[in-house]
Amino acid sequence: MERTPIGALASKIDQEVMVRGFVDVVRDQKRMFFIVLRERTGAVQIALDKESMGAGFEAPSIGSAVTVSGKCVAAPNVKLGGLEIQAMTFTINGLAESPLPIQPDSALDKKIDWRAVSLKNEKDFLLFEVQTHVEHLMREYWLKQDFI
């Protein structure tokens, strides 16, 4: 099965999909795990039935890289675009160290040292994306004006 970007899930309602991303939030309920999976194009809620995952299954730590296959369904009560994936398979590709080496309120120098981890945070990712875009525009201007 081919990977579906989370941003394209709205066109895949009632179809089987496979998504990959990083665990952003884990909510452990009595019979279910609800996991928010985030990647570059967005975020989606994953519903995992504890019984179908087996007795030894434990939810992954925040920041873990996972692959999920399941049915994409409309769920109006879900705030993440009104979509949810009812997981049939759940694979942990890379378990993240817990706790992560940086926190959202860490100093900028620490975030830069741990850039690969800090870019998983949506706010930090947007900051670096804007900075990269501004630098690109400045470079284009300098090239057009024969400064460099």
mmCIF file of C-alpha atoms in Angstrom:
data_model
loop_
_atom_site.group_PDB
_atom_site.id
_atom_site.type_symbol
_atom_site.label_atom_id
_atom_site.label_comp_id
_atom_site.label_asym_id
_atom_site.label_seq_id
_atom_site.Cartn_x
_atom_site.Cartn_y
_atom_site.Cartn_z
ATOM 1 C CA MET A 1 0.000 0.000 0.000
ATOM 2 C CA GLU A 2 1.263 3.472 -0.855
ATOM 3 C CA ARG A 3 1.750 6.128 1.844
ATOM 4 C CA THR A 4 -0.900 8.842 1.970
ATOM 5 C CA PRO A 5 0.156 12.326 3.171
ATOM 6 C CA ILE A 6 -1.977 13.434 6.112
ATOM 7 C CA GLY A 7 -2.923 16.600 4.224
ATOM 8 C CA ALA A 8 -4.579 14.445 1.518
ATOM 9 C CA LEU A 9 -6.728 12.308 3.854
ATOM 10 C CA ALA A 10 -9.895 14.360 3.256
ATOM 11 C CA SER A 11 -10.159 12.800 -0.196
ATOM 12 C CA LYS A 12 -9.758 9.267 1.211
ATOM 13 C CA ILE A 13 -12.844 9.005 3.462
ATOM 14 C CA ASP A 14 -14.042 5.381 3.901
ATOM 15 C CA GLN A 15 -10.900 4.055 2.229
ATOM 16 C CA GLU A 16 -7.962 2.123 3.616
ATOM 17 C CA VAL A 17 -4.868 4.320 3.994
ATOM 18 C CA MET A 18 -1.305 4.130 5.283
ATOM 19 C CA VAL A 19 0.273 7.125 7.021
ATOM 20 C CA ARG A 20 3.672 7.735 8.573
ATOM 21 C CA GLY A 21 4.686 10.374 11.053
ATOM 22 C CA PHE A 22 5.718 11.259 14.576
ATOM 23 C CA VAL A 23 3.621 10.698 17.700
ATOM 24 C CA ASP A 24 2.564 14.109 19.004
ATOM 25 C CA VAL A 25 0.012 13.242 21.722
ATOM 26 C CA VAL A 26 -1.046 9.981 23.393
ATOM 27 C CA ARG A 27 -4.362 9.687 25.267
ATOM 28 C CA ASP A 28 -4.822 6.391 27.104
ATOM 29 C CA GLN A 29 -8.510 5.611 27.648
ATOM 30 C CA LYS A 30 -10.071 2.508 29.185
ATOM 31 C CA ARG A 31 -10.508 0.541 25.937
ATOM 32 C CA MET A 32 -8.715 2.726 23.393
ATOM 33 C CA PHE A 33 -5.552 4.658 22.704
ATOM 34 C CA PHE A 34 -6.024 7.931 20.851
ATOM 35 C CA ILE A 35 -2.782 9.047 19.251
ATOM 36 C CA VAL A 36 -2.222 12.294 17.363
ATOM 37 C CA LEU A 37 0.170 11.625 14.508
ATOM 38 C CA ARG A 38 1.948 14.604 12.942
ATOM 39 C CA GLU A 39 3.984 14.993 9.783
ATOM 40 C CA ARG A 40 4.865 17.850 7.445
ATOM 41 C CA THR A 41 1.413 18.126 5.836
ATOM 42 C CA GLY A 42 -0.662 18.041 9.018
ATOM 43 C CA ALA A 43 -1.931 15.969 11.935
ATOM 44 C CA VAL A 44 -4.529 13.226 12.335
ATOM 45 C CA GLN A 45 -6.029 11.282 15.210
ATOM 46 C CA ILE A 46 -5.428 7.533 15.279
ATOM 47 C CA ALA A 47 -7.881 5.300 17.188
ATOM 48 C CA LEU A 48 -6.333 2.069 18.487
ATOM 49 C CA ASP A 49 -8.486 -0.608 20.103
ATOM 50 C CA LYS A 50 -6.459 -2.100 22.971
ATOM 51 C CA GLU A 51 -7.920 -5.593 22.474
ATOM 52 C CA SER A 52 -6.961 -5.761 18.796
ATOM 53 C CA MET A 53 -3.389 -4.621 19.549
ATOM 54 C CA GLY A 54 -2.708 -7.510 21.918
ATOM 55 C CA ALA A 55 -2.044 -7.804 25.632
ATOM 56 C CA GLY A 56 1.590 -6.639 25.581
ATOM 57 C CA PHE A 57 1.054 -3.521 23.474
ATOM 58 C CA GLU A 58 2.208 -0.239 24.987
ATOM 59 C CA ALA A 59 1.636 3.165 23.447
ATOM 60 C CA PRO A 60 4.766 4.708 21.899
ATOM 61 C CA SER A 61 6.522 7.645 23.526
ATOM 62 C CA ILE A 62 6.108 11.191 22.229
ATOM 63 C CA GLY A 63 8.282 11.760 19.157
ATOM 64 C CA SER A 64 8.381 8.111 18.066
ATOM 65 C CA ALA A 65 8.272 7.433 14.323
ATOM 66 C CA VAL A 66 5.354 5.157 13.404
ATOM 67 C CA THR A 67 3.509 3.682 10.429
ATOM 68 C CA VAL A 68 -0.260 3.175 10.664
ATOM 69 C CA SER A 69 -2.617 1.412 8.264
ATOM 70 C CA GLY A 70 -6.354 1.612 8.691
ATOM 71 C CA LYS A 71 -9.658 3.030 7.549
ATOM 72 C CA CYS A 72 -9.998 6.804 7.258
ATOM 73 C CA VAL A 73 -13.417 7.866 8.603
ATOM 74 C CA ALA A 74 -15.255 11.138 9.045
ATOM 75 C CA ALA A 75 -15.459 12.042 12.736
ATOM 76 C CA PRO A 76 -17.082 15.460 13.210
ATOM 77 C CA ASN A 77 -16.169 15.536 16.927
ATOM 78 C CA VAL A 78 -12.421 15.333 16.130
ATOM 79 C CA LYS A 79 -10.827 18.785 15.986
ATOM 80 C CA LEU A 80 -8.083 17.739 13.549
ATOM 81 C CA GLY A 81 -10.023 18.260 10.327
ATOM 82 C CA GLY A 82 -12.923 16.036 11.366
ATOM 83 C CA LEU A 83 -11.014 12.877 10.379
ATOM 84 C CA GLU A 84 -9.842 9.822 12.239
ATOM 85 C CA ILE A 85 -7.991 6.676 11.240
ATOM 86 C CA GLN A 86 -9.268 3.456 12.767
ATOM 87 C CA ALA A 87 -6.007 1.528 12.944
ATOM 88 C CA MET A 88 -5.726 -2.037 11.701
ATOM 89 C CA THR A 89 -1.930 -2.207 11.911
ATOM 90 C CA PHE A 90 0.407 -0.050 13.983
ATOM 91 C CA THR A 91 4.185 -0.300 13.594
ATOM 92 C CA ILE A 92 6.757 1.583 15.659
ATOM 93 C CA ASN A 93 9.633 2.363 13.279
ATOM 94 C CA GLY A 94 11.750 4.258 15.795
ATOM 95 C CA LEU A 95 11.009 4.550 19.496
ATOM 96 C CA ALA A 96 11.866 7.999 20.877
ATOM 97 C CA GLU A 97 13.833 8.437 24.059
ATOM 98 C CA SER A 98 11.594 9.511 26.902
ATOM 99 C CA PRO A 99 11.739 12.271 27.983
ATOM 100 C CA LEU A 100 12.965 14.060 24.880
ATOM 101 C CA PRO A 101 16.308 15.897 25.248
ATOM 102 C CA ILE A 102 14.607 19.259 24.646
ATOM 103 C CA GLN A 103 11.342 20.764 25.813
ATOM 104 C CA PRO A 104 9.160 23.389 24.087
ATOM 105 C CA ASP A 105 10.543 26.054 26.439
ATOM 106 C CA SER A 106 14.237 25.116 25.931
ATOM 107 C CA ALA A 107 16.728 27.846 25.031
ATOM 108 C CA LEU A 108 17.392 28.589 21.350
ATOM 109 C CA ASP A 109 20.978 27.275 21.435
ATOM 110 C CA LYS A 110 19.744 23.932 22.785
ATOM 111 C CA LYS A 111 17.005 23.803 20.107
ATOM 112 C CA ILE A 112 19.613 24.426 17.416
ATOM 113 C CA ASP A 113 21.854 21.686 18.847
ATOM 114 C CA TRP A 114 18.882 19.286 18.743
ATOM 115 C CA ARG A 115 17.374 20.647 15.501
ATOM 116 C CA ALA A 116 16.233 17.221 14.238
ATOM 117 C CA VAL A 117 14.136 16.838 17.381
ATOM 118 C CA SER A 118 13.009 20.459 17.671
ATOM 119 C CA LEU A 119 11.664 20.480 14.090
ATOM 120 C CA LYS A 120 9.068 17.912 15.176
ATOM 121 C CA ASN A 121 7.478 20.761 17.161
ATOM 122 C CA GLU A 122 5.059 22.601 14.856
ATOM 123 C CA LYS A 123 5.941 26.058 16.203
ATOM 124 C CA ASP A 124 9.688 25.530 15.799
ATOM 125 C CA PHE A 125 9.186 24.070 12.324
ATOM 126 C CA LEU A 126 7.240 27.171 11.223
ATOM 127 C CA LEU A 127 9.947 29.433 12.639
ATOM 128 C CA PHE A 128 12.682 27.689 10.641
ATOM 129 C CA GLU A 129 10.454 27.548 7.534
ATOM 130 C CA VAL A 130 9.866 31.335 7.603
ATOM 131 C CA GLN A 131 13.561 31.999 8.231
ATOM 132 C CA THR A 132 14.548 29.788 5.272
ATOM 133 C CA HIS A 133 12.027 31.490 2.986
ATOM 134 C CA VAL A 134 13.240 34.997 3.945
ATOM 135 C CA GLU A 135 16.869 33.997 3.352
ATOM 136 C CA HIS A 136 15.911 32.564 -0.050
ATOM 137 C CA LEU A 137 14.169 35.807 -1.059
ATOM 138 C CA MET A 138 17.148 37.891 0.085
ATOM 139 C CA ARG A 139 19.542 35.701 -1.911
ATOM 140 C CA GLU A 140 17.375 36.014 -5.049
ATOM 141 C CA TYR A 141 17.327 39.801 -4.665
ATOM 142 C CA TRP A 142 21.119 39.974 -4.244
ATOM 143 C CA LEU A 143 21.652 37.787 -7.311
ATOM 144 C CA LYS A 144 19.308 39.932 -9.441
ATOM 145 C CA GLN A 145 21.082 43.117 -8.321
ATOM 146 C CA ASP A 146 24.545 41.608 -8.975
ATOM 147 C CA PHE A 147 25.624 41.933 -5.349
ATOM 148 C CA ILE A 148 26.907 38.355 -5.352
#
